PDB file of C-alpha atoms and ligand atoms in Angstrom:
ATOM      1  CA  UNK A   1       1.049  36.168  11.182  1.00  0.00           C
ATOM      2  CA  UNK A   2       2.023  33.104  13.214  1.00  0.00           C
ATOM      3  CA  UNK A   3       0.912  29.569  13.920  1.00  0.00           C
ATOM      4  CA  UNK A   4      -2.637  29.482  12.512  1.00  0.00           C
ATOM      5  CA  UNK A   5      -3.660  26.388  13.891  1.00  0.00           C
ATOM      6  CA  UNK A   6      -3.526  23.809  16.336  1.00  0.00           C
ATOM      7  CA  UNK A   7      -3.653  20.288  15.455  1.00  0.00           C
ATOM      8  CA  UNK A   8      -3.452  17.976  18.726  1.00  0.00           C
ATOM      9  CA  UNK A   9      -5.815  18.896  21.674  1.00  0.00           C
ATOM     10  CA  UNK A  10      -7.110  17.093  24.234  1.00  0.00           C
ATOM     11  CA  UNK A  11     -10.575  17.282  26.032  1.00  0.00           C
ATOM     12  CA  UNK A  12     -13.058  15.398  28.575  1.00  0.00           C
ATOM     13  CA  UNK A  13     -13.443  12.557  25.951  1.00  0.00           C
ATOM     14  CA  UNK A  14      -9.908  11.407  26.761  1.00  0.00           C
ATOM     15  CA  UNK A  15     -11.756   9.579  29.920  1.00  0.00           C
ATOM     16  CA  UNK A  16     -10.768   9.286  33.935  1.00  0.00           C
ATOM     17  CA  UNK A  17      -9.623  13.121  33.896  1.00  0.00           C
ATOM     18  CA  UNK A  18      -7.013  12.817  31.660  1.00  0.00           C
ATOM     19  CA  UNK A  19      -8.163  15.459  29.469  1.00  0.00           C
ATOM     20  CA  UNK A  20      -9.688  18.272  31.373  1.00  0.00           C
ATOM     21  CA  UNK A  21     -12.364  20.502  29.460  1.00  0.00           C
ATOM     22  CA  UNK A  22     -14.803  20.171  27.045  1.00  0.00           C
ATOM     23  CA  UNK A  23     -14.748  20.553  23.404  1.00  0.00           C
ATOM     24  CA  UNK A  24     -16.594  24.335  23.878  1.00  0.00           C
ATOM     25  CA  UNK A  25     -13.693  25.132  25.811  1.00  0.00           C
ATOM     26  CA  UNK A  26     -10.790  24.385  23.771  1.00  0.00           C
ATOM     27  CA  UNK A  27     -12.518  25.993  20.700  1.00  0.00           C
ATOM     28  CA  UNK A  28     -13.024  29.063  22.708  1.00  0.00           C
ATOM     29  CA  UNK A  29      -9.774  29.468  23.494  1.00  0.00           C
ATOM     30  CA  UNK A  30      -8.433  28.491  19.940  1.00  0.00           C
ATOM     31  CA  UNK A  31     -10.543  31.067  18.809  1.00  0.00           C
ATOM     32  CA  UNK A  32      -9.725  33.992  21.384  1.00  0.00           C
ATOM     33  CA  UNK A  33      -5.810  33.370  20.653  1.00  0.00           C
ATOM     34  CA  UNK A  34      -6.811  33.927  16.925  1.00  0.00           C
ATOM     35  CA  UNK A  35      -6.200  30.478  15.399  1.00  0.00           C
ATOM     36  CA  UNK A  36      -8.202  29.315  12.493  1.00  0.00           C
ATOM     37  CA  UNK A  37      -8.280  25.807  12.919  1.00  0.00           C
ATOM     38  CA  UNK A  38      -7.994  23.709  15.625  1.00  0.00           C
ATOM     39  CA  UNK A  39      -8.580  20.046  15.875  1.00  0.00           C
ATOM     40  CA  UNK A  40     -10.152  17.611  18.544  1.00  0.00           C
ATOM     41  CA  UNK A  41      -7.703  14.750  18.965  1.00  0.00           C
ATOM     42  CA  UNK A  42      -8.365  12.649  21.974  1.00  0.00           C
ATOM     43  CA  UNK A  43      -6.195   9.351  23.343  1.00  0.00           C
ATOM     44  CA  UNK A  44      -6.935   6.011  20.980  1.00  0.00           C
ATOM     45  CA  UNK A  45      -9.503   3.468  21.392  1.00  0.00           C
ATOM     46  CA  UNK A  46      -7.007   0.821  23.066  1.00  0.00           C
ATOM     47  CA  UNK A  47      -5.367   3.374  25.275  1.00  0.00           C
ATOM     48  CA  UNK A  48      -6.699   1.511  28.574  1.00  0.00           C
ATOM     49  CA  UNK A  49      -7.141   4.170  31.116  1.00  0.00           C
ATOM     50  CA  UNK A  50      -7.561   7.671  28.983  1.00  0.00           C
ATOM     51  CA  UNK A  51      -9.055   6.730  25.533  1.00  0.00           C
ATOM     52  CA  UNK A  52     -11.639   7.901  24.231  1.00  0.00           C
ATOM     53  CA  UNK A  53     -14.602   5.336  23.387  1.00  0.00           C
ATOM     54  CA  UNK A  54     -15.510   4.770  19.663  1.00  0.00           C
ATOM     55  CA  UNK A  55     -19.470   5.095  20.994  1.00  0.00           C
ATOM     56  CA  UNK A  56     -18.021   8.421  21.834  1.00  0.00           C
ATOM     57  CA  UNK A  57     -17.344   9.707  18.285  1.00  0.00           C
ATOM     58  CA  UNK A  58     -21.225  10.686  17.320  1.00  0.00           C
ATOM     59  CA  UNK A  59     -21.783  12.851  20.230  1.00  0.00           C
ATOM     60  CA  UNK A  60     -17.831  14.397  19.794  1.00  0.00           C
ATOM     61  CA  UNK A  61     -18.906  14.922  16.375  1.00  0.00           C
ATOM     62  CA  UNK A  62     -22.320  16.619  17.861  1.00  0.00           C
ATOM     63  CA  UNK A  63     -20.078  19.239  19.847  1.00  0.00           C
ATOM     64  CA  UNK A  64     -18.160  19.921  17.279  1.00  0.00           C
ATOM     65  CA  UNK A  65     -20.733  21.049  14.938  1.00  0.00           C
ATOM     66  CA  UNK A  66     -21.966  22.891  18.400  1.00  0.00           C
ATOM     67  CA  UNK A  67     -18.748  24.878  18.700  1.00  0.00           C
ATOM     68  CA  UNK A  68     -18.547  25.411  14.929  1.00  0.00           C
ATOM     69  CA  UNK A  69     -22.340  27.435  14.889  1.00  0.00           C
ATOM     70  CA  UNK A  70     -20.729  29.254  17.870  1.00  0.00           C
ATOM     71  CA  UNK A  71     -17.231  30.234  17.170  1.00  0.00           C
ATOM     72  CA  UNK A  72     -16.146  31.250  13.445  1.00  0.00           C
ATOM     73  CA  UNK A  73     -12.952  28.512  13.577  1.00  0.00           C
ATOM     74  CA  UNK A  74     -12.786  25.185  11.821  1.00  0.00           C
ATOM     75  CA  UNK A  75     -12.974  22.336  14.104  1.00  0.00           C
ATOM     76  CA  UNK A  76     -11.745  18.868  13.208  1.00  0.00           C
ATOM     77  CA  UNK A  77     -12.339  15.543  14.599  1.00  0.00           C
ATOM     78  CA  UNK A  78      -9.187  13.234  14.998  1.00  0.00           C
ATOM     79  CA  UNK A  79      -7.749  10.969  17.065  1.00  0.00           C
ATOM     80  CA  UNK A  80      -4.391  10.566  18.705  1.00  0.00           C
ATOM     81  CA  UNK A  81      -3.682   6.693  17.325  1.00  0.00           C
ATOM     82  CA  UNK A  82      -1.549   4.417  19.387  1.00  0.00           C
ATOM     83  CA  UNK A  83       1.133   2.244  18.067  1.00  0.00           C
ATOM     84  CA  UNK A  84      -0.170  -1.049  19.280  1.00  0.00           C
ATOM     85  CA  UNK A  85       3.165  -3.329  17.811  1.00  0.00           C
ATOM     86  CA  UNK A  86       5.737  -3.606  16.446  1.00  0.00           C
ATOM     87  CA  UNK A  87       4.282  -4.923  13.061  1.00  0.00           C
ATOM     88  CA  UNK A  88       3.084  -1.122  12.978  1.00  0.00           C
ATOM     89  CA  UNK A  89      -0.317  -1.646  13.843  1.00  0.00           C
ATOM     90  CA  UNK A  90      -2.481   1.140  15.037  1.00  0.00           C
ATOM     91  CA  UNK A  91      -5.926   0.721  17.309  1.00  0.00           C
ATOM     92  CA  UNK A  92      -7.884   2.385  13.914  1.00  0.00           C
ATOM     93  CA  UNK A  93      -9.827   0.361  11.991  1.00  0.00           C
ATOM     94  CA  UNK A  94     -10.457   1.713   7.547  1.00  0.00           C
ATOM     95  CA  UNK A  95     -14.268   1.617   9.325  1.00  0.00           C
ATOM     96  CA  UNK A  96     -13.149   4.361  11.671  1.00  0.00           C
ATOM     97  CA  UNK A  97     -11.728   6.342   8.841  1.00  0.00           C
ATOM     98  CA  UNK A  98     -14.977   8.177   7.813  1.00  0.00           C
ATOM     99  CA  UNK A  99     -15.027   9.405  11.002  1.00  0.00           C
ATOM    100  CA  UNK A 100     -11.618  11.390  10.850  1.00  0.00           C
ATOM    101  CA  UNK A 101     -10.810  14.697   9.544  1.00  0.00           C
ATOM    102  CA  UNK A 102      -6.756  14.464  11.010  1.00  0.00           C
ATOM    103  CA  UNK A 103      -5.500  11.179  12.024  1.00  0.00           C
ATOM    104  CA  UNK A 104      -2.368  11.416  14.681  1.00  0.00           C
ATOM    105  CA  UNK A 105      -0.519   8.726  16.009  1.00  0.00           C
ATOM    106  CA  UNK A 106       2.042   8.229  18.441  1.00  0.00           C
ATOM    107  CA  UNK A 107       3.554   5.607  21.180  1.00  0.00           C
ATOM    108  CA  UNK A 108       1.724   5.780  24.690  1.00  0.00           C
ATOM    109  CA  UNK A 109       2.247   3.187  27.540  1.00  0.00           C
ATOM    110  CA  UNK A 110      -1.256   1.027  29.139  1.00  0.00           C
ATOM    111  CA  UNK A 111      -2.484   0.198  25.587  1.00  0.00           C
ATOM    112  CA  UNK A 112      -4.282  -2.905  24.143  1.00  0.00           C
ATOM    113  CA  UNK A 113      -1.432  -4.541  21.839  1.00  0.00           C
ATOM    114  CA  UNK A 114      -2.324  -7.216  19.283  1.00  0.00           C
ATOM    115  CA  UNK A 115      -1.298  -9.811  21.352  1.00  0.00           C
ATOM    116  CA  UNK A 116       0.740 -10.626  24.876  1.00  0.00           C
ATOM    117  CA  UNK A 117       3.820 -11.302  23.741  1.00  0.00           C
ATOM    118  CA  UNK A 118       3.533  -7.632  21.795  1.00  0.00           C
ATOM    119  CA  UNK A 119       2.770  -6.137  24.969  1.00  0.00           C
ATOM    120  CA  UNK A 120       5.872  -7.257  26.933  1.00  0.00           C
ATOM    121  CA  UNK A 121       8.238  -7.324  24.063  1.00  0.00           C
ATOM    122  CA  UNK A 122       6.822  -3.570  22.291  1.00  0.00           C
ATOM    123  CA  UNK A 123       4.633  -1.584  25.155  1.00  0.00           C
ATOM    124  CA  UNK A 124       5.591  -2.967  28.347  1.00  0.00           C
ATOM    125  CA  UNK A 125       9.711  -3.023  27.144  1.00  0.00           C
ATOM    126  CA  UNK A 126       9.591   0.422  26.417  1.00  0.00           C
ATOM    127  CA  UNK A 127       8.350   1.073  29.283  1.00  0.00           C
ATOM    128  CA  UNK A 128      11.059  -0.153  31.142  1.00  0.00           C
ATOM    129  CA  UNK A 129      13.838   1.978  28.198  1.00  0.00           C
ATOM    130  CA  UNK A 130      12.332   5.012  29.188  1.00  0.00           C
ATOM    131  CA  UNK A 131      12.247   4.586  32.827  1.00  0.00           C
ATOM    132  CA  UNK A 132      16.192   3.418  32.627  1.00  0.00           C
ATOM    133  CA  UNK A 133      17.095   5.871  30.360  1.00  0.00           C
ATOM    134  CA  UNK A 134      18.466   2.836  28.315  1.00  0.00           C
ATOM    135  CA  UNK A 135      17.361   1.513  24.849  1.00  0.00           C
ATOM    136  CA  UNK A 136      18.779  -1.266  23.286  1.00  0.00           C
ATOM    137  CA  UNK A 137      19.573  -1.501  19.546  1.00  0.00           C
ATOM    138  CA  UNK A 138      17.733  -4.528  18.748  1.00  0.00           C
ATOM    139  CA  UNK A 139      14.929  -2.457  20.685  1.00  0.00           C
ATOM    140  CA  UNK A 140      15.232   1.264  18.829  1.00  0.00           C
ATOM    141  CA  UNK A 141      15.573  -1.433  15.241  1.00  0.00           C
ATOM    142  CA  UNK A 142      11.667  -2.878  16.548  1.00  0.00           C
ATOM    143  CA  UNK A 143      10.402   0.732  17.144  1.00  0.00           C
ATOM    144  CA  UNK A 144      11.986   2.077  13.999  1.00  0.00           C
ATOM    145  CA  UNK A 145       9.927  -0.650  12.091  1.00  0.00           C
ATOM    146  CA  UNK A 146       6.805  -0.024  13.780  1.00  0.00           C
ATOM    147  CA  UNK A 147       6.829   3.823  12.831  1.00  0.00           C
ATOM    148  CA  UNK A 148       7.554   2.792   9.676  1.00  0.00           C
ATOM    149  CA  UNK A 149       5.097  -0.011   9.103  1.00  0.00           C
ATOM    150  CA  UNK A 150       2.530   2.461  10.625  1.00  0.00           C
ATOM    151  CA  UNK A 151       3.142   5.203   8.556  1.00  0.00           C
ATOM    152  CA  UNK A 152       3.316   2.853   5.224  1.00  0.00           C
ATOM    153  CA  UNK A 153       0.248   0.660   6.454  1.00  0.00           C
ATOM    154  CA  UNK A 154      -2.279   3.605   7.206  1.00  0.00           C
ATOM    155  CA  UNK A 155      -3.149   6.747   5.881  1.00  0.00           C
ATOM    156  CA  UNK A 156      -1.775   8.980   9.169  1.00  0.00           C
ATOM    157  CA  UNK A 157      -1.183  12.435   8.897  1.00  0.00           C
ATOM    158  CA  UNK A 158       1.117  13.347  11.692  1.00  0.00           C
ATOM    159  CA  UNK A 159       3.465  11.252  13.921  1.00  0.00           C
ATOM    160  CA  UNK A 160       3.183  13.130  17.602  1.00  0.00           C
ATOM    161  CA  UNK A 161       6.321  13.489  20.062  1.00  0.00           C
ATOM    162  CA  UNK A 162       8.229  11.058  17.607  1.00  0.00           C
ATOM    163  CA  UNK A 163      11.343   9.877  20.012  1.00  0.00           C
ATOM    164  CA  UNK A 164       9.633  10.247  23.169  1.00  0.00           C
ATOM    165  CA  UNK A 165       8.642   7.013  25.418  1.00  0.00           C
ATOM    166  CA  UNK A 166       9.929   5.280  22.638  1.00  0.00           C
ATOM    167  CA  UNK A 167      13.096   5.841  20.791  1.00  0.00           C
ATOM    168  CA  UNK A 168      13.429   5.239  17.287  1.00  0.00           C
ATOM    169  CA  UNK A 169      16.018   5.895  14.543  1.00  0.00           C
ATOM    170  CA  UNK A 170      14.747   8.983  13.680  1.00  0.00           C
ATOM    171  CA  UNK A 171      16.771   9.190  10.272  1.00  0.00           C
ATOM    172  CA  UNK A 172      15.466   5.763   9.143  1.00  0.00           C
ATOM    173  CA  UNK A 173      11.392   7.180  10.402  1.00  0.00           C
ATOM    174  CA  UNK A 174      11.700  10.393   8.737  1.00  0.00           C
ATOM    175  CA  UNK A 175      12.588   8.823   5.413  1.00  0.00           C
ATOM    176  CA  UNK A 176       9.201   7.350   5.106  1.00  0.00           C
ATOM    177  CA  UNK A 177       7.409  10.030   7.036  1.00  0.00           C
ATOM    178  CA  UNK A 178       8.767  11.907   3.656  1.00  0.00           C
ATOM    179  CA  UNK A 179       7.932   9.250   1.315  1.00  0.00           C
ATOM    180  CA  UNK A 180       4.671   9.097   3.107  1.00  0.00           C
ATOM    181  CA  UNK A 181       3.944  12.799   3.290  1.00  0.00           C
ATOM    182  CA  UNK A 182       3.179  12.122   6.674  1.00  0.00           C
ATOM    183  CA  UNK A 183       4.126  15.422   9.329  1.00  0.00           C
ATOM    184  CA  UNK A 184       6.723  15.246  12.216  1.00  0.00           C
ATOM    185  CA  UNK A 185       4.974  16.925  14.915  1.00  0.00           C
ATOM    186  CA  UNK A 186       7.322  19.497  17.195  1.00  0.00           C
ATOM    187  CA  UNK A 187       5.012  18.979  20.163  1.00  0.00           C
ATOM    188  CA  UNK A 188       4.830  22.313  22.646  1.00  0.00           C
ATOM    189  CA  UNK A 189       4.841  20.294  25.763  1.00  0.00           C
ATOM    190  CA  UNK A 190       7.999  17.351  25.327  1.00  0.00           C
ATOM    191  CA  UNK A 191       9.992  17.578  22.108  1.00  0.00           C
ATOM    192  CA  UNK A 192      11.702  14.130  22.258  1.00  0.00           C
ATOM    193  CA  UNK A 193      13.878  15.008  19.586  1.00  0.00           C
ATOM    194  CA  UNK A 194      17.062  16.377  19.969  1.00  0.00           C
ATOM    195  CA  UNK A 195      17.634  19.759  17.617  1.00  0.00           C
ATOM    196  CA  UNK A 196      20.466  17.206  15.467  1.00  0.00           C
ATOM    197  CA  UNK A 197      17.670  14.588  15.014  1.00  0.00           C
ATOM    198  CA  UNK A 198      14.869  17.434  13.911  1.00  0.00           C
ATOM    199  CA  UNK A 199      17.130  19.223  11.620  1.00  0.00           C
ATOM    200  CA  UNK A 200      18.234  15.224  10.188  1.00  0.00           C
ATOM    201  CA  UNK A 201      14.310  15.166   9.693  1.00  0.00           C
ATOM    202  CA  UNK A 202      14.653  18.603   7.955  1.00  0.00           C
ATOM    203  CA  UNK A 203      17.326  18.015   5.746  1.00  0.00           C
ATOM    204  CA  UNK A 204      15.878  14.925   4.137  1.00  0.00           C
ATOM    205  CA  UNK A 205      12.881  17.031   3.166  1.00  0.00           C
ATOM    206  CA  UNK A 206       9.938  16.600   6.114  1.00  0.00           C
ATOM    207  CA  UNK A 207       7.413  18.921   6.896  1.00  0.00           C
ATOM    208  CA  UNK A 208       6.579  19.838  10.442  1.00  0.00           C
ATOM    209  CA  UNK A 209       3.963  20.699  12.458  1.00  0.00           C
ATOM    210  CA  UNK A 210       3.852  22.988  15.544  1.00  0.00           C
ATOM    211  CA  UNK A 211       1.266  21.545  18.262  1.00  0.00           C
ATOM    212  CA  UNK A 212      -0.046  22.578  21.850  1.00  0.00           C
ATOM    213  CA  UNK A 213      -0.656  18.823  22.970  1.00  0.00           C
ATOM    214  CA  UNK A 214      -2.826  21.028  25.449  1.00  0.00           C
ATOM    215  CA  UNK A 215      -4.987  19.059  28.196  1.00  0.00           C
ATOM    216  CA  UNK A 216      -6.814  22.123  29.686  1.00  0.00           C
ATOM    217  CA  UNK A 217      -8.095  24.557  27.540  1.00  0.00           C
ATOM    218  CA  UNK A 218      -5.991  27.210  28.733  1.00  0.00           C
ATOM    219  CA  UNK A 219      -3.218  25.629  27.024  1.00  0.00           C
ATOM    220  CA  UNK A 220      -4.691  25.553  23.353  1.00  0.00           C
ATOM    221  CA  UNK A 221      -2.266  27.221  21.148  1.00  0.00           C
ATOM    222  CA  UNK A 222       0.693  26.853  23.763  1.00  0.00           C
ATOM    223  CA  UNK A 223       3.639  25.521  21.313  1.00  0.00           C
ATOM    224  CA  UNK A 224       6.639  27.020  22.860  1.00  0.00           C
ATOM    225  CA  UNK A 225       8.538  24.326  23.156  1.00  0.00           C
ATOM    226  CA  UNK A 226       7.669  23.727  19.746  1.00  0.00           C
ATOM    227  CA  UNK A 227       8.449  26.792  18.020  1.00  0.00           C
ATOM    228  CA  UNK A 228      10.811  27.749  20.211  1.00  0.00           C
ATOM    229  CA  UNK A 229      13.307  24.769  18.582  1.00  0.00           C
ATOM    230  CA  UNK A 230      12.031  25.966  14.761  1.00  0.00           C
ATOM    231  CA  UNK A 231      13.711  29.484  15.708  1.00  0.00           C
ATOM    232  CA  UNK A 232      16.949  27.822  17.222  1.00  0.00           C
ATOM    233  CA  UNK A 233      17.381  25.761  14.084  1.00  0.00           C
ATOM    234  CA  UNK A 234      16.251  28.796  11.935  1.00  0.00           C
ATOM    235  CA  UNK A 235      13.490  25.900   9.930  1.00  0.00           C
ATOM    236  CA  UNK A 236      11.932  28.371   7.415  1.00  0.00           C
ATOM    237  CA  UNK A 237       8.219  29.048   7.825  1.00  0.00           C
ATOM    238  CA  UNK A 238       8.097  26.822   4.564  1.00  0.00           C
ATOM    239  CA  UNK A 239       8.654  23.260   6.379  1.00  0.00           C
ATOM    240  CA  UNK A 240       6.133  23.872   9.284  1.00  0.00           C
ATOM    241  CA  UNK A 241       2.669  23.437   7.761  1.00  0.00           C
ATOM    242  CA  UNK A 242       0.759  25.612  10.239  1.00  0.00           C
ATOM    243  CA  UNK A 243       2.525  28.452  10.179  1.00  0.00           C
ATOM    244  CA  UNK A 244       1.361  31.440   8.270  1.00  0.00           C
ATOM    245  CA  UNK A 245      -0.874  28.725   6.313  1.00  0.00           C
ATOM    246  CA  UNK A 246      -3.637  26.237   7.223  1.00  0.00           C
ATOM    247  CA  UNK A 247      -2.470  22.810   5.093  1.00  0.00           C
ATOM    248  CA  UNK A 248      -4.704  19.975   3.903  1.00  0.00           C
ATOM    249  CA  UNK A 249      -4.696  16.096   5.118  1.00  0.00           C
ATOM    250  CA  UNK A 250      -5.627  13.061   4.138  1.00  0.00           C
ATOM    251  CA  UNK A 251      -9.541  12.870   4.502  1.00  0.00           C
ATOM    252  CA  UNK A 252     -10.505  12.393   1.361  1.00  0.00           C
ATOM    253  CA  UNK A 253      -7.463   9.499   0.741  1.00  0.00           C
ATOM    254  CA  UNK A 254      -8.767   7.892   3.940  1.00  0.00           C
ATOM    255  CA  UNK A 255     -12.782   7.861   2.353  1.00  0.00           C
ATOM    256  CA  UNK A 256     -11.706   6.202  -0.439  1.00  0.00           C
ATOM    257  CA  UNK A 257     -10.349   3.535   1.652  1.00  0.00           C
ATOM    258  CA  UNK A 258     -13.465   3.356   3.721  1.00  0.00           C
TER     259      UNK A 258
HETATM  260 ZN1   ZN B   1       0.638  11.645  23.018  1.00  0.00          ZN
HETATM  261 ZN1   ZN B   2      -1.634  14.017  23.049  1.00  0.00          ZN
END
């Protein structure tokens, strides 16, 4: 037994190339590695260059079912949410929650923010921290509250590379990410954590999850990174929700809200 699913994958629907095969693809492969879940989870609907379109979701949806009559797996639609300020608003509307099996969320640079200032004081100013190496405090104190906000605002099921691109105070985000029940993803590809900050998450009682964050196919179920930091820190199987178990999310909260 192992890591039985993979939660955050990326495929053609993330647009310009970003994400590299098709939805076919990526099941394959989950399947062939012997997962038994995988989900879909392209970029956001205000992510500028890569997201995916919301006229995009029926016929992601269509392949889905597709790859489910081909494949014995479980397939679920998400999306990979963007944190569009630093009120904690995210580019998903309660209307878009029908649509969503797994809703992730994370920061990502080149995304539609509520408003200009937002986008040079939250998006564009992060930006800037990450390629200085250099974040404020007033700046990690606005980040910190738009995790928060998020996570208390909308029904989101995993925060993704929490601490990368945008640096929070990961103590004060995984308080409510517990309070929440929302998962700290340990992404395979860029941790962003450091292994005091995941085992801070850890001790105050957060659950994790192990993802690929693949963009090809042939990286579907490629969590090293991931899982190679849960065996450093010696996290028991317990507190990683895809390991040796397949968990449940907040669908059926989110329909209610709908
Ligand atoms: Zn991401
Ligand atoms: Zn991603």
């Amino acid at each position: 037994m192992a890591l039985l699913a993979d939660y955050h994958t990326h495929t053609k629907y993330s647009r310009n190339h970003h994400g590299k095969g098709t939805v076919e693809q990526n099941v394959r492969v989950a399947y062939e590695k012997g997962l038994r879940q995988i989900a879909i989870t392209d970029h956001g609907f205000n992510q500028v260059m890569f997201g995916i379109r919301r006229k995009d979701i029926p016929s992601l949806r269509r392949d889905i079912e597709d790859a489910k009559e081909r494949y014995p797996i479980d397939v679920l639609l998400g999306v990979e949410a963007n944190i569009i300020s630093s009120q904690g608003d995210i580019d998903i509307n309660e209307d878009d929650y029908k649509d969503l099996d797994i809703l992730l969320c994370g920061f990502h640079r080149l995304v539609k923010s509520t408003s200009k200032r937002e986008r040079i004081s939250f998006i564009n100013k992060n930006v800037f921290c990450e390629l200085f190496h250099h974040t404020s405090k007033k700046q990690r104190e606005r980040n910190t509250n738009a995790y928060i906000n998020a996570m208390r605002k909308y029904d989101i099921d995993v925060i993704t590379h929490l601490n990368h691109a945008c640096k929070v105070d990961v103590e004060k985000v995984a308080r409510v990410a517990k309070e929440t029940n929302t998962l700290i993803e340990l992404n395979g590809k860029r941790l962003g954590m450091s292994d005091e900050e995941i085992l801070t998450c850890y001790k105050l009682g957060c659950k994790f999850v192990i993802d690929s964050d693949a963009h090809t196919p042939d990286r579907v179920g490629d969590c090293h990174l991931g899982l190679q930091a849960a065996l450093r820190l010696r996290l028991p199987d317990s507190c990683i929700v895809n390991y040796n178990n397949i968990p449940t999310f907040k669908k059926e909260k989110r329909k209610k809200r709908s």
